Amino acid sequence: KKCYLCTSFFGEKVSHWIIIKLSGIKNFQEQVQKNSFRLDLKLDFMLNFDESGLDPQILKAIAELGFETPTPIQAKAIPTILNSGQDMIALAQTGTGKTAAFGLPVIQQVDYSKFFVQGIILCPTRELCLQITADLKRFSKYLPKLEVVPVYGGTDIRAQIKQLRDGCQIVVGTP
């Protein structure tokens, strides 16, 4: 599975897109800019995290973080990502819980017994890369075998290569 958090600038408007397992979509940026992108996907919906299908260990961690009711993006994205197996593009304002919307299902779908990369999250800045890494680690704190590694510029690449060689399931990086 691949997951991307993209930031686009249209004039003065900043848009953040969650793109899950995107494949086979040509001229994506052009279609988005023309506002003509359409994806036929039936969205599932959940009213609370207990009906999300998430692992009880994940639910325990997010409850401790104060997650009570999913935000609209989480209520639609989490069950859809978990159940559809299709590509998904979602758009939501800053501060609406997009990291949990894509991060919780990515964590859920990882096979913890296998230490190879199963999820890649791309983000536009080092700061966002580190923030998403920290959030994923908080969401998965009761899943001790989950390894999330940030990969970004401006720091010792040898340490990052060592972390990747030691094994991880999720890589969060900058292009």
Short mmCIF file of C-alpha atoms in Angstrom, two decimals:
data_model
loop_
_atom_site.label_atom_id
_atom_site.label_comp_id
_atom_site.label_asym_id
_atom_site.label_seq_id
_atom_site.Cartn_x
_atom_site.Cartn_y
_atom_site.Cartn_z
CA LYS A 1 0.00 0.00 0.00
CA LYS A 2 1.15 3.51 -0.68
CA CYS A 3 -0.18 6.66 0.86
CA TYR A 4 0.69 10.20 -0.07
CA LEU A 5 -0.13 13.48 1.61
CA CYS A 6 0.24 16.12 -1.06
CA THR A 7 0.10 19.86 -0.69
CA SER A 8 -1.01 21.86 -3.69
CA PHE A 9 -1.08 25.61 -4.10
CA PHE A 10 -3.77 27.11 -6.32
CA GLY A 11 -3.31 30.85 -6.19
CA GLU A 12 -3.39 31.66 -2.50
CA LYS A 13 -5.43 28.60 -1.61
CA VAL A 14 -3.59 25.68 -0.01
CA SER A 15 -5.10 22.25 -0.49
CA HIS A 16 -4.03 19.04 1.20
CA TRP A 17 -4.86 15.79 -0.57
CA ILE A 18 -4.72 12.30 0.80
CA ILE A 19 -3.98 9.86 -1.98
CA ILE A 20 -4.21 6.20 -1.06
CA LYS A 21 -2.69 3.48 -3.25
CA LEU A 22 -2.86 5.71 -6.26
CA SER A 23 -2.17 3.85 -9.46
CA GLY A 24 -3.25 4.06 -13.04
CA ILE A 25 -4.53 7.62 -12.89
CA LYS A 26 -3.04 9.67 -15.71
CA ASN A 27 -2.66 13.45 -15.73
CA PHE A 28 -3.67 13.61 -12.06
CA GLN A 29 -2.37 17.11 -11.38
CA GLU A 30 -3.93 18.48 -14.56
CA GLN A 31 -7.29 16.91 -13.70
CA VAL A 32 -7.17 18.30 -10.16
CA GLN A 33 -6.30 21.80 -11.38
CA LYS A 34 -9.21 21.69 -13.81
CA ASN A 35 -11.37 20.43 -10.94
CA SER A 36 -12.46 17.65 -13.26
CA PHE A 37 -11.15 14.70 -11.31
CA ARG A 38 -13.78 12.12 -10.53
CA LEU A 39 -13.28 8.77 -8.86
CA ASP A 40 -16.13 6.29 -8.77
CA LEU A 41 -15.86 4.94 -5.25
CA LYS A 42 -18.60 4.05 -2.82
CA LEU A 43 -17.68 5.65 0.51
CA ASP A 44 -18.28 3.78 3.72
CA PHE A 45 -19.09 5.79 6.83
CA MET A 46 -18.62 5.29 10.58
CA LEU A 47 -20.17 7.14 13.50
CA ASN A 48 -17.53 6.26 16.09
CA PHE A 49 -14.10 4.67 16.22
CA ASP A 50 -15.43 1.47 17.80
CA GLU A 51 -17.26 0.61 14.58
CA SER A 52 -14.20 1.38 12.43
CA GLY A 53 -12.81 -2.14 12.44
CA LEU A 54 -9.51 -0.91 13.87
CA ASP A 55 -7.42 -3.16 16.11
CA PRO A 56 -8.28 -2.79 19.83
CA GLN A 57 -4.66 -1.77 20.53
CA ILE A 58 -4.98 1.11 18.06
CA LEU A 59 -8.35 2.09 19.57
CA LYS A 60 -6.76 2.12 23.04
CA ALA A 61 -3.94 4.40 21.86
CA ILE A 62 -6.22 6.90 20.11
CA ALA A 63 -8.63 6.94 23.07
CA GLU A 64 -5.70 7.96 25.27
CA LEU A 65 -4.96 10.73 22.77
CA GLY A 66 -8.49 12.05 23.25
CA PHE A 67 -10.04 10.75 20.05
CA GLU A 68 -13.75 10.38 20.77
CA THR A 69 -15.72 11.04 17.61
CA PRO A 70 -14.21 10.85 14.13
CA THR A 71 -13.99 14.03 12.11
CA PRO A 72 -15.86 13.99 8.77
CA ILE A 73 -12.71 13.09 6.81
CA GLN A 74 -11.93 10.27 9.27
CA ALA A 75 -15.51 8.98 9.31
CA LYS A 76 -15.46 8.56 5.53
CA ALA A 77 -11.82 7.72 4.81
CA ILE A 78 -11.00 5.11 7.47
CA PRO A 79 -13.70 2.53 6.63
CA THR A 80 -13.37 3.20 2.91
CA ILE A 81 -9.60 2.61 2.95
CA LEU A 82 -10.00 -0.49 5.11
CA ASN A 83 -12.84 -2.04 3.11
CA SER A 84 -12.71 -0.96 -0.53
CA GLY A 85 -9.25 -1.88 -1.79
CA GLN A 86 -9.66 0.94 -4.30
CA ASP A 87 -7.78 4.15 -4.90
CA MET A 88 -9.02 7.09 -2.89
CA ILE A 89 -8.45 10.82 -3.04
CA ALA A 90 -9.74 13.00 -0.23
CA LEU A 91 -9.56 16.72 0.39
CA ALA A 92 -9.92 18.42 3.80
CA GLN A 93 -8.83 21.61 5.49
CA THR A 94 -5.80 21.87 7.76
CA GLY A 95 -6.48 20.57 11.26
CA THR A 96 -9.28 18.17 10.32
CA GLY A 97 -7.47 14.94 11.16
CA LYS A 98 -6.12 13.85 7.79
CA THR A 99 -3.09 12.13 9.34
CA ALA A 100 -5.36 9.83 11.35
CA ALA A 101 -7.68 9.44 8.34
CA PHE A 102 -4.94 7.76 6.31
CA GLY A 103 -2.52 6.75 9.09
CA LEU A 104 -4.85 4.56 11.15
CA PRO A 105 -5.86 2.33 8.21
CA VAL A 106 -2.23 2.09 7.03
CA ILE A 107 -1.19 0.94 10.52
CA GLN A 108 -4.11 -1.50 10.63
CA GLN A 109 -3.09 -3.13 7.35
CA VAL A 110 0.57 -3.71 8.24
CA ASP A 111 1.73 -7.27 8.87
CA TYR A 112 3.83 -6.75 12.02
CA SER A 113 5.59 -10.09 11.67
CA LYS A 114 7.29 -8.94 8.47
CA PHE A 115 10.05 -6.35 8.60
CA PHE A 116 9.95 -4.89 5.12
CA VAL A 117 8.36 -1.70 3.83
CA GLN A 118 4.60 -2.12 3.45
CA GLY A 119 3.57 1.53 3.45
CA ILE A 120 5.12 4.68 2.05
CA ILE A 121 3.88 8.12 3.00
CA LEU A 122 5.25 11.07 1.04
CA CYS A 123 4.93 14.60 2.38
CA PRO A 124 6.16 17.94 1.08
CA THR A 125 8.32 19.09 4.02
CA ARG A 126 10.71 17.69 6.62
CA GLU A 127 8.58 19.17 9.40
CA LEU A 128 5.45 17.40 8.17
CA CYS A 129 7.46 14.19 7.72
CA LEU A 130 8.54 14.28 11.36
CA GLN A 131 5.04 15.24 12.54
CA ILE A 132 3.40 12.36 10.67
CA THR A 133 6.06 9.92 11.94
CA ALA A 134 5.44 11.03 15.53
CA ASP A 135 1.66 10.73 15.07
CA LEU A 136 1.92 7.22 13.60
CA LYS A 137 4.12 6.17 16.53
CA ARG A 138 1.54 7.55 18.99
CA PHE A 139 -1.31 5.79 17.17
CA SER A 140 0.61 2.50 17.30
CA LYS A 141 2.17 2.71 20.75
CA TYR A 142 0.56 -0.59 21.82
CA LEU A 143 1.81 -2.33 18.70
CA PRO A 144 5.46 -2.70 19.71
CA LYS A 145 6.56 -4.51 16.56
CA LEU A 146 5.57 -1.65 14.26
CA GLU A 147 8.54 0.36 13.00
CA VAL A 148 8.03 3.75 11.35
CA VAL A 149 11.10 5.43 9.84
CA PRO A 150 11.31 9.05 8.66
CA VAL A 151 13.53 9.71 5.64
CA TYR A 152 14.34 13.32 4.77
CA GLY A 153 17.18 15.61 3.80
CA GLY A 154 19.32 17.80 6.00
CA THR A 155 20.47 15.05 8.35
CA ASP A 156 22.90 12.12 8.37
CA ILE A 157 21.77 9.76 5.61
CA ARG A 158 23.81 6.87 7.07
CA ALA A 159 21.63 6.74 10.18
CA GLN A 160 18.50 6.67 8.03
CA ILE A 161 19.91 3.92 5.81
CA LYS A 162 20.75 1.90 8.92
CA GLN A 163 17.17 2.25 10.19
CA LEU A 164 15.84 1.08 6.83
CA ARG A 165 18.22 -1.89 6.77
CA ASP A 166 17.26 -2.84 10.32
CA GLY A 167 13.72 -3.26 9.05
CA CYS A 168 10.56 -1.21 9.16
CA GLN A 169 7.03 -1.47 7.86
CA ILE A 170 6.23 2.20 7.18
CA VAL A 171 8.48 4.85 5.67
CA VAL A 172 7.51 8.51 5.91
CA GLY A 173 9.60 10.68 3.64
CA THR A 174 10.02 13.74 1.53
CA PRO A 175 10.56 13.56 -2.24
#
